[in-house]
Short mmCIF file of C-alpha atoms in Angstrom, two decimals:
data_model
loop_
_atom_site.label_atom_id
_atom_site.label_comp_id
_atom_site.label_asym_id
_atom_site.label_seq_id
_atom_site.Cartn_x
_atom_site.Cartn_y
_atom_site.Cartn_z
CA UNK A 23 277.17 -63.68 151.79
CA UNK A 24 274.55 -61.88 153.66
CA UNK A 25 271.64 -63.51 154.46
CA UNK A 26 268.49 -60.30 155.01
CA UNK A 27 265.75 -60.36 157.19
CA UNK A 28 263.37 -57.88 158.82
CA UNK A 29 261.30 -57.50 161.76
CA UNK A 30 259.24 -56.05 164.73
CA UNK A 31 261.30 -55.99 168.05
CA UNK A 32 259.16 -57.63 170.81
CA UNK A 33 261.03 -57.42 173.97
CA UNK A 34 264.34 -56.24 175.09
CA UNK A 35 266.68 -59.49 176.80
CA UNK A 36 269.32 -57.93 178.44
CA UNK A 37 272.15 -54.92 177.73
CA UNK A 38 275.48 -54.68 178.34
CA UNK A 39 278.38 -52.15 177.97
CA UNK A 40 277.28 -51.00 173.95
CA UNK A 41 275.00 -53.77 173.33
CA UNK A 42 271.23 -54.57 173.32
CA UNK A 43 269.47 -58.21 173.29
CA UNK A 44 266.39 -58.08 171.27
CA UNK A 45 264.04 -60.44 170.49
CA UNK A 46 262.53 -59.61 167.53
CA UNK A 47 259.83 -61.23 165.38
CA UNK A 48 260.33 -61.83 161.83
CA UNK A 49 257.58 -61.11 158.82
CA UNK A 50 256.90 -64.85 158.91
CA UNK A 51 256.07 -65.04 162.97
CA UNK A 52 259.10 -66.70 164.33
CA UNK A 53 261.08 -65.06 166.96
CA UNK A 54 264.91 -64.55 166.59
CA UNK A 55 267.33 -63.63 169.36
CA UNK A 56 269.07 -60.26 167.78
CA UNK A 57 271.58 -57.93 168.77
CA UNK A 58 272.03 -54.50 168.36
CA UNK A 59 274.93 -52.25 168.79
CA UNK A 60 272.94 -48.71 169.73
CA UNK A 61 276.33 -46.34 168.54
CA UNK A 62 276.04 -47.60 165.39
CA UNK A 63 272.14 -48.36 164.78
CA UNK A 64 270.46 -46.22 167.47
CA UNK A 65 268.42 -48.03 170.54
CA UNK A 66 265.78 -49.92 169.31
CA UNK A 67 262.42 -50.14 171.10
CA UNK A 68 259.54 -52.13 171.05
CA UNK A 69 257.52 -51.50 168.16
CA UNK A 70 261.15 -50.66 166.03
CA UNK A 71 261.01 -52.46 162.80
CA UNK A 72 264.73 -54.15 162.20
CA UNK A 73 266.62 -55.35 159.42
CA UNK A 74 269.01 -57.80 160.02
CA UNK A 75 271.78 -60.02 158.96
CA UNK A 76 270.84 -63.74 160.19
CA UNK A 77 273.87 -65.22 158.52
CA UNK A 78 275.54 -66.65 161.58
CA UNK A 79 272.38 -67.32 163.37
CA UNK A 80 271.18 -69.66 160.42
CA UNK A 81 274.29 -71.59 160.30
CA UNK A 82 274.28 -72.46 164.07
CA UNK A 83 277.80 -70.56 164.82
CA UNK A 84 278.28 -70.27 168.55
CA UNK A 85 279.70 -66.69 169.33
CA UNK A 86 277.86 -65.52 166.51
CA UNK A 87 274.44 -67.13 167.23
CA UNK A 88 272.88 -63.99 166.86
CA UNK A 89 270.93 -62.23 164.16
CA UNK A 90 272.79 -58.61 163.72
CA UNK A 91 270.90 -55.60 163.52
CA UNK A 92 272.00 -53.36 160.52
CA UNK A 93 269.66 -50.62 160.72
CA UNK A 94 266.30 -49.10 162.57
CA UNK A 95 264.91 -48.24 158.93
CA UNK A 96 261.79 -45.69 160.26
CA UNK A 97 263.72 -44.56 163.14
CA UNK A 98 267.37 -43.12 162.32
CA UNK A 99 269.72 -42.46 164.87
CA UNK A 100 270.68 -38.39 164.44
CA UNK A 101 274.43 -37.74 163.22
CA UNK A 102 276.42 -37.71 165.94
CA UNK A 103 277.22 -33.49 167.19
CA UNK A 104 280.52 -33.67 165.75
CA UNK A 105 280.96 -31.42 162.33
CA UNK A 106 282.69 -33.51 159.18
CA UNK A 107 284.07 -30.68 158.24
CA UNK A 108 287.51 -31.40 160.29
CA UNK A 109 288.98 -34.23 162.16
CA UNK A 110 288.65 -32.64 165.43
CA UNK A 111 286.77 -35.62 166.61
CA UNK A 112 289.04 -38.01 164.80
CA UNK A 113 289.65 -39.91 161.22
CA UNK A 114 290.49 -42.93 161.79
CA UNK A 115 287.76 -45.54 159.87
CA UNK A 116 287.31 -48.78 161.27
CA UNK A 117 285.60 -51.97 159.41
CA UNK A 118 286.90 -50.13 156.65
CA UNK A 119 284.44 -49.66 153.18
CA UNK A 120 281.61 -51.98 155.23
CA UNK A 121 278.30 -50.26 155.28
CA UNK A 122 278.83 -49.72 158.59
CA UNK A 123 282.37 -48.43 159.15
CA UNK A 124 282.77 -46.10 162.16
CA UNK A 125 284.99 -43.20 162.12
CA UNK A 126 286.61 -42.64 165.54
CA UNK A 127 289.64 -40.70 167.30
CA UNK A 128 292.75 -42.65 166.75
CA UNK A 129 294.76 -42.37 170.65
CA UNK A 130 297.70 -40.54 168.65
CA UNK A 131 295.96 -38.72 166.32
CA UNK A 132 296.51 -34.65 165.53
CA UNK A 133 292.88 -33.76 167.52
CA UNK A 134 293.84 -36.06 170.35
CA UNK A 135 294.14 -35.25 173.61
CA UNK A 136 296.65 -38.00 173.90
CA UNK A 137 298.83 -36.80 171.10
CA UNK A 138 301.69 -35.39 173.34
CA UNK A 139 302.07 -38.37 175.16
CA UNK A 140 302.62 -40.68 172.11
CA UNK A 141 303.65 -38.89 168.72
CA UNK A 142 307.54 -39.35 170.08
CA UNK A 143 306.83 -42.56 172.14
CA UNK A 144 309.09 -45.43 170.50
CA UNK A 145 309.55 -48.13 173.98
CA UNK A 146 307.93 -49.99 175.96
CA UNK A 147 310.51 -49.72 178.67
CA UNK A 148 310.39 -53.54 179.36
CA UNK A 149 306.72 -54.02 179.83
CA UNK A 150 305.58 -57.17 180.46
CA UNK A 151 302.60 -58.27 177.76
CA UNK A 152 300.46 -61.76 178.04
CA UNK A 153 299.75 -62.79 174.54
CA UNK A 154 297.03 -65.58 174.32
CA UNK A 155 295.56 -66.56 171.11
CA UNK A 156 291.43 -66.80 172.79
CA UNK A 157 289.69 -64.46 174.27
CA UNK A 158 288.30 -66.90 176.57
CA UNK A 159 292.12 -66.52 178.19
CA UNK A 160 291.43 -63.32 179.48
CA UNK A 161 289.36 -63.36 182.67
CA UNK A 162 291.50 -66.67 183.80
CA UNK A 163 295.05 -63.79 182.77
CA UNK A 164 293.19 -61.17 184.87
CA UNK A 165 292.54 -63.38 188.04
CA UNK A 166 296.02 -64.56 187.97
CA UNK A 167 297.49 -61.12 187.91
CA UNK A 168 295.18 -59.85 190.77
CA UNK A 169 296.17 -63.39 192.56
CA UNK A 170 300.05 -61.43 193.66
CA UNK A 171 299.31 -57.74 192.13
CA UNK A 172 295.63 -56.71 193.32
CA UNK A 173 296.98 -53.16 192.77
CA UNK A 174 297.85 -53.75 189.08
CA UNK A 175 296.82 -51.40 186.13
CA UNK A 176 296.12 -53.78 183.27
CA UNK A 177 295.57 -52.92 179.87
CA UNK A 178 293.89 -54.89 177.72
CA UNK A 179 294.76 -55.02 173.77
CA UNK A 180 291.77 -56.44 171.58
CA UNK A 181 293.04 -57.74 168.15
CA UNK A 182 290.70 -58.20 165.63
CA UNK A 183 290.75 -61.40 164.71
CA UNK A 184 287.29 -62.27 166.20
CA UNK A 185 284.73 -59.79 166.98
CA UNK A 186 285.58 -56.39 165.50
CA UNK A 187 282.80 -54.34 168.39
CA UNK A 188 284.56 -54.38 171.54
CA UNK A 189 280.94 -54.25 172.49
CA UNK A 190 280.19 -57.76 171.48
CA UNK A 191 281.97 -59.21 174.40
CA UNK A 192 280.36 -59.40 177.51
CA UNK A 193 283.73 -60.61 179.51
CA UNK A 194 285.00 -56.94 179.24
CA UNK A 195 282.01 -55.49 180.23
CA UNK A 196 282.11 -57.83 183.79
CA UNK A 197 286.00 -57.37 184.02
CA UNK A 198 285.31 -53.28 183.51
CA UNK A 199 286.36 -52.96 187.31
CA UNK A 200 289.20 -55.30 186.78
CA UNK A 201 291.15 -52.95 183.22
CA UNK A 202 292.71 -50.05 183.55
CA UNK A 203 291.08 -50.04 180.28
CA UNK A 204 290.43 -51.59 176.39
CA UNK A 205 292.49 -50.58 173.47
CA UNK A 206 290.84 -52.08 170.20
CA UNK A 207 293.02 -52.25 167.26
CA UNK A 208 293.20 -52.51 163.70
CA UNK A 209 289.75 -53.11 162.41
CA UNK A 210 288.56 -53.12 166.05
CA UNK A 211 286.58 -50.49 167.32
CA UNK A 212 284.34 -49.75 170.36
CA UNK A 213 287.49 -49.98 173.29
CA UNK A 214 288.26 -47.18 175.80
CA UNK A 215 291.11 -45.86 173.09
CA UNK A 216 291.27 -46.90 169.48
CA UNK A 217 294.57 -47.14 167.75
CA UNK A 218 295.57 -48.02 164.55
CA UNK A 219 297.46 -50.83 164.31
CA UNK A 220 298.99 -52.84 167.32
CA UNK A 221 302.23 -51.15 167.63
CA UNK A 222 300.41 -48.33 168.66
CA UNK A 223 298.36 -49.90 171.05
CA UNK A 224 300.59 -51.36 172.78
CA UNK A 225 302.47 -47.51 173.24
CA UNK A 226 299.33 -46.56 174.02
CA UNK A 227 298.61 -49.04 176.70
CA UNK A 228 301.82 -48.04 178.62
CA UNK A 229 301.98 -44.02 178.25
CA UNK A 230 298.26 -43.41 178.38
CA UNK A 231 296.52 -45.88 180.80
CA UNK A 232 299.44 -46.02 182.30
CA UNK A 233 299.62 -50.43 182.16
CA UNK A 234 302.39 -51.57 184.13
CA UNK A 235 300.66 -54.96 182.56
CA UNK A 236 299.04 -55.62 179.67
CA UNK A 237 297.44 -58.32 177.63
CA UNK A 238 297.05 -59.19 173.59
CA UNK A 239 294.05 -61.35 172.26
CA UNK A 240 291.54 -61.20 169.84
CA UNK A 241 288.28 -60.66 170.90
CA UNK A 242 285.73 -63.31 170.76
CA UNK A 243 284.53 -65.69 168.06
CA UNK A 244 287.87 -66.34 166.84
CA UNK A 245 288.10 -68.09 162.51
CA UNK A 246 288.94 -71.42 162.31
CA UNK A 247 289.44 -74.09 159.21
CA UNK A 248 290.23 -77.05 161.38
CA UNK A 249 294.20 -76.42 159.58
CA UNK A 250 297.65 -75.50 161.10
CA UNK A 251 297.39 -72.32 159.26
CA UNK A 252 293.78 -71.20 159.13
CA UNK A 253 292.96 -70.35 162.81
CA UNK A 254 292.68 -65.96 163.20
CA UNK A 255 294.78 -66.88 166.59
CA UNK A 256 298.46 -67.33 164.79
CA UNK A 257 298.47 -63.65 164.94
CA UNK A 258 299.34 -64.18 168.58
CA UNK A 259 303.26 -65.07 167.05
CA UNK A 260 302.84 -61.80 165.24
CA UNK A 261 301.89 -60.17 168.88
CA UNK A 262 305.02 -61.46 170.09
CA UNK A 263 307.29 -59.63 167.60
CA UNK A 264 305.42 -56.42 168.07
CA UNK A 265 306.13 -56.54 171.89
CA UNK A 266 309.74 -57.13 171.21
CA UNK A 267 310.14 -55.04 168.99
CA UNK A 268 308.78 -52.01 171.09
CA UNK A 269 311.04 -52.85 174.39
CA UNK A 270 308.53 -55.01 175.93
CA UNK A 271 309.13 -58.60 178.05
CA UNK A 272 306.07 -61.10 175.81
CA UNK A 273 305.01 -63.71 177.84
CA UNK A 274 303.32 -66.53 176.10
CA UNK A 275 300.24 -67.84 177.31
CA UNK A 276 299.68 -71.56 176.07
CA UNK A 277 296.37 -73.28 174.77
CA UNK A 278 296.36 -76.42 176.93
CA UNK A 279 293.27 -78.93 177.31
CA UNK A 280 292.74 -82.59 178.32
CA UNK A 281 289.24 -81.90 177.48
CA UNK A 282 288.76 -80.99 173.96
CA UNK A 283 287.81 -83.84 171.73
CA UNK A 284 289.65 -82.55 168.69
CA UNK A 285 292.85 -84.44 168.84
CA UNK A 286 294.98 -81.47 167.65
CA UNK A 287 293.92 -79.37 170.83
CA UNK A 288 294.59 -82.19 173.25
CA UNK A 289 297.72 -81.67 175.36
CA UNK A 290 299.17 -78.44 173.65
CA UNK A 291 297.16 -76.96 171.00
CA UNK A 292 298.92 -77.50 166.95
CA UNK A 293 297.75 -73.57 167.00
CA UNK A 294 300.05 -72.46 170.18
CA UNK A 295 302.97 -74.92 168.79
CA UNK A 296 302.51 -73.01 165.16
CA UNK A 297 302.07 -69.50 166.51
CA UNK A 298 304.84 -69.37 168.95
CA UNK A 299 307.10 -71.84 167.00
CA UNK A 300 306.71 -70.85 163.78
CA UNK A 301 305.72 -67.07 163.43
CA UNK A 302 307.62 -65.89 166.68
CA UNK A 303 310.85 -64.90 165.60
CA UNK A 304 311.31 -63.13 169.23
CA UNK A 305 311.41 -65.07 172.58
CA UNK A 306 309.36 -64.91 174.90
CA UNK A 307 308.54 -66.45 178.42
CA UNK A 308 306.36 -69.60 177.73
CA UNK A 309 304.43 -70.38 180.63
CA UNK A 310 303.42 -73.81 182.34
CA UNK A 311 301.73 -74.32 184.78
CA UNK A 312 304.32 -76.15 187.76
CA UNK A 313 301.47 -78.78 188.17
CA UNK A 314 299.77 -80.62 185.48
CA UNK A 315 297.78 -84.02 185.50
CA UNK A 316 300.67 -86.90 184.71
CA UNK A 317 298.23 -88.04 181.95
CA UNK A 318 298.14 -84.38 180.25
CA UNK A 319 301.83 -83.43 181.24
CA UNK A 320 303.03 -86.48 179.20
CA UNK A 321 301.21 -85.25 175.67
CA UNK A 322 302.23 -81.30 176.30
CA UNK A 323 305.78 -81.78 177.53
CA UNK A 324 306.73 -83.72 174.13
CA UNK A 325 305.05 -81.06 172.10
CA UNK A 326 306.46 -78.08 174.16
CA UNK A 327 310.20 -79.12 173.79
CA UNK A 328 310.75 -77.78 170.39
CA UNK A 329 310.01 -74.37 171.51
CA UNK A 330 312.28 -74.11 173.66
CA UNK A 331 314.99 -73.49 171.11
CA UNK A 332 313.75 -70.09 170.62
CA UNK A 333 311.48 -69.36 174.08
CA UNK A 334 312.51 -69.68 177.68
CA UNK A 335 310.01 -71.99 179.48
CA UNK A 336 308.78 -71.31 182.74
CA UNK A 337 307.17 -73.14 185.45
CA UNK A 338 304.86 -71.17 187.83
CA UNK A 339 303.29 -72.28 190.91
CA UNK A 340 299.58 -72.56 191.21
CA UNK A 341 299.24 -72.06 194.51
CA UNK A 342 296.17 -70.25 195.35
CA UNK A 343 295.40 -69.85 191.14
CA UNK A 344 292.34 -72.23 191.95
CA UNK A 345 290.66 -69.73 194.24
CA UNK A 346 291.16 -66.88 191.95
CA UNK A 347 289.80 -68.71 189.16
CA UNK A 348 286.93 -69.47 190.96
CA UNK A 349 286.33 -66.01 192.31
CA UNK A 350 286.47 -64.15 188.68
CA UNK A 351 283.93 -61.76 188.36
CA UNK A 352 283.11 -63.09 184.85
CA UNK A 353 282.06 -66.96 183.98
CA UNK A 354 284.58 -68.72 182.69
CA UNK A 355 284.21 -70.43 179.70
CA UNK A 356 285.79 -72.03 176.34
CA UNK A 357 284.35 -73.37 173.47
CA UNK A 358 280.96 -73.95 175.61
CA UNK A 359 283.18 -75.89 178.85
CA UNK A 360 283.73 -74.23 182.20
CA UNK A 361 286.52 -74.19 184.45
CA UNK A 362 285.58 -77.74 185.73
CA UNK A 363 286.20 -78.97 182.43
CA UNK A 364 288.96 -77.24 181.09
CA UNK A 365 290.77 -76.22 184.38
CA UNK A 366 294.23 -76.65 182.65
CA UNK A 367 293.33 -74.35 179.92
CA UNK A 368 292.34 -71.82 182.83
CA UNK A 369 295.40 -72.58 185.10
CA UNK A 370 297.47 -72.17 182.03
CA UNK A 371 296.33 -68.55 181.75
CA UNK A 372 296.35 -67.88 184.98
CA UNK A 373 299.87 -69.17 185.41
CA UNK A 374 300.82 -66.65 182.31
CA UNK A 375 299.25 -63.79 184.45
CA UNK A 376 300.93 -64.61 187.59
CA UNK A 377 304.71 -64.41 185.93
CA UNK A 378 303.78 -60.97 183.97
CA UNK A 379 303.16 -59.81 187.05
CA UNK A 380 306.18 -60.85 188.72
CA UNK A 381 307.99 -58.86 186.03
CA UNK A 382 306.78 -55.65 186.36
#
């Protein structure tokens, strides 16, 4: 459960798009790397005592090496303007019963100024959707769409699976220039519209921003077990069905590596085979990249064929993916390795982004 500490903040590291670095120094003189989230918390300061949750940090976890800042005890942010009295600035709680649940305007809600647009809106009107079960797949979906359609509006939809602050991630504060803008949904919270589930996203990705592209995946620091089953990324089948079932085109992005020394991620990932072959009851457009390594293409072609019962499989030149990739505005990385290491995994999605595109 939650593991408590306080402390003094020392220094401020770096800020992004709704986030704060800290480094903050705890009661028995070691220094922690924290990270606060200033709409929910306030903006700490040098000086600012913290308490914090060090949970993740203690148990080494990767996207979630940080220690989280709950609260600026001495130092309270001021209620925000808006009076509780109505919903005029909106209802809809997110992190739901945590002590730190926001309460935001829902895109479709009564007090919205989006509410015309969507309370009749039922179809997608065949809008093409990348589905990808990592948010590391984003950048590499981006770059392939602005490789044939620089002119794009892309909309991205953040599950949450991973991180629930669209804040956390500091991809979609580098790709800012890139989105015609971040829908979080479900428990998510902290996007350019909020919406509450992702049926209503998605609507709201085409008849609000206006998407003639958009693209499903949890944010970052995805749940794992190690088991077919227990990875927070089968809920890209689920994203599938919801596209379908709207009027959109889904387009499937695989999870492909000849790097990854877990044996069930080599070739195609056991996760892509279970999402898209188990819980997608639609089909969608699987994408491959024309061009693999022989050594690779011989452990995902065996492993792909079952799918393609239910999916169509497409092939999609590469040419001039590699550049693209290359010239993202955001580093490209997966579980710690780079596009050098993992360039399948990045062609892959930047294959998947290339086809939507052709589909609009």
């Amino acid at each position: 459960m939650v593991r408590w500490r306080s402390g003094t903040v020392t220094a401020l590291r770096r800020r992004w798009r709704g986030a704060v670095e800290l480094e903050v120094r705890q009661a028995d003189g070691t220094a922690v790397r924290a990270l606060a989230y200033p709409e929910l918390v306030g903006d700490p300061q040098p000086g600012d005592r913290v308490l914090m949750n060090v949970g993740a940090l203690l148990m080494g976890l990767g996207t979630g090496g940080y220690a989280m800042v709950v609260a600026l005890p001495d130092r309270l942010p001021p209620d925000p303007p808006e009076t509780v009295e109505t919903r005029d600035a909106g209802h809809l709680v997110k992190a739901r019963y945590t002590p730190l649940q926001p309460i935001v305007l829902g895109v479709d809600e009564e007090a919205s100024p989006h509410r015309a647009a969507l309370v009749d809106a039922d179809d997608l009107a065949g809008l093409p959707v990348v589905t990808a079960d990592l948010h590391s797949a984003l950048p590499a979906i981006v770059a392939g769409i602005r490789a044939d359609a620089p002119d794009a509006r892309i909309g991205y939809l953040m599950t949450d699976g991973g991180a629930l602050p669209a804040w956390f991630s500091r991809t979609l504060d580098g790709l800012r220039g890139q989105l015609a803008g971040t829908v979080s949904v479900g428990q998510a919270f902290g996007g350019d519209l909020e919406a509450t589930n992702l049926h209503s996203g998605l609507l709201a990705a085409r008849h609000v921003l206006g998407a003639d592209v958009a693209i499903v995946a949890q944010g970052p620091g995805n749940l794992g077990t190690g088991t077919r089953w227990g990875f927070s990324g089968v809920a890209v089948g689920e994203a599938v069905n919801a596209v379908a079932a709207l009027g959109g085109r889904p387009v499937g992005s695989l999870r492909i590596s000849g790097a990854d020394p877990r044996e069930r991620h080599r070739g195609l990932s056991h996760h892509s085979a279970t999402a898209y072959g188990r819980v997608a009851l639609a089909a969608a457009d699987l994408v491959l990249p024309a061009e693999l390594p022989p050594e690779l293409a011989t452990l995902v072609e065996p492993a792909l064929a079952p799918l393609a019962d239910r999916h169509r499989i497409v092939r999609v030149p590469v040419h001039g993916l590699d550049e693209a990739l290359r010239t993202a505005p955001v580093t490209l990385s997966t579980m710690g390795r780079g596009l050098a290491e993992e360039h399948a995994y990045f062609l892959a999605a930047a294959a998947a982004g290339r086809h939507a595109a052709s589909l609009r």
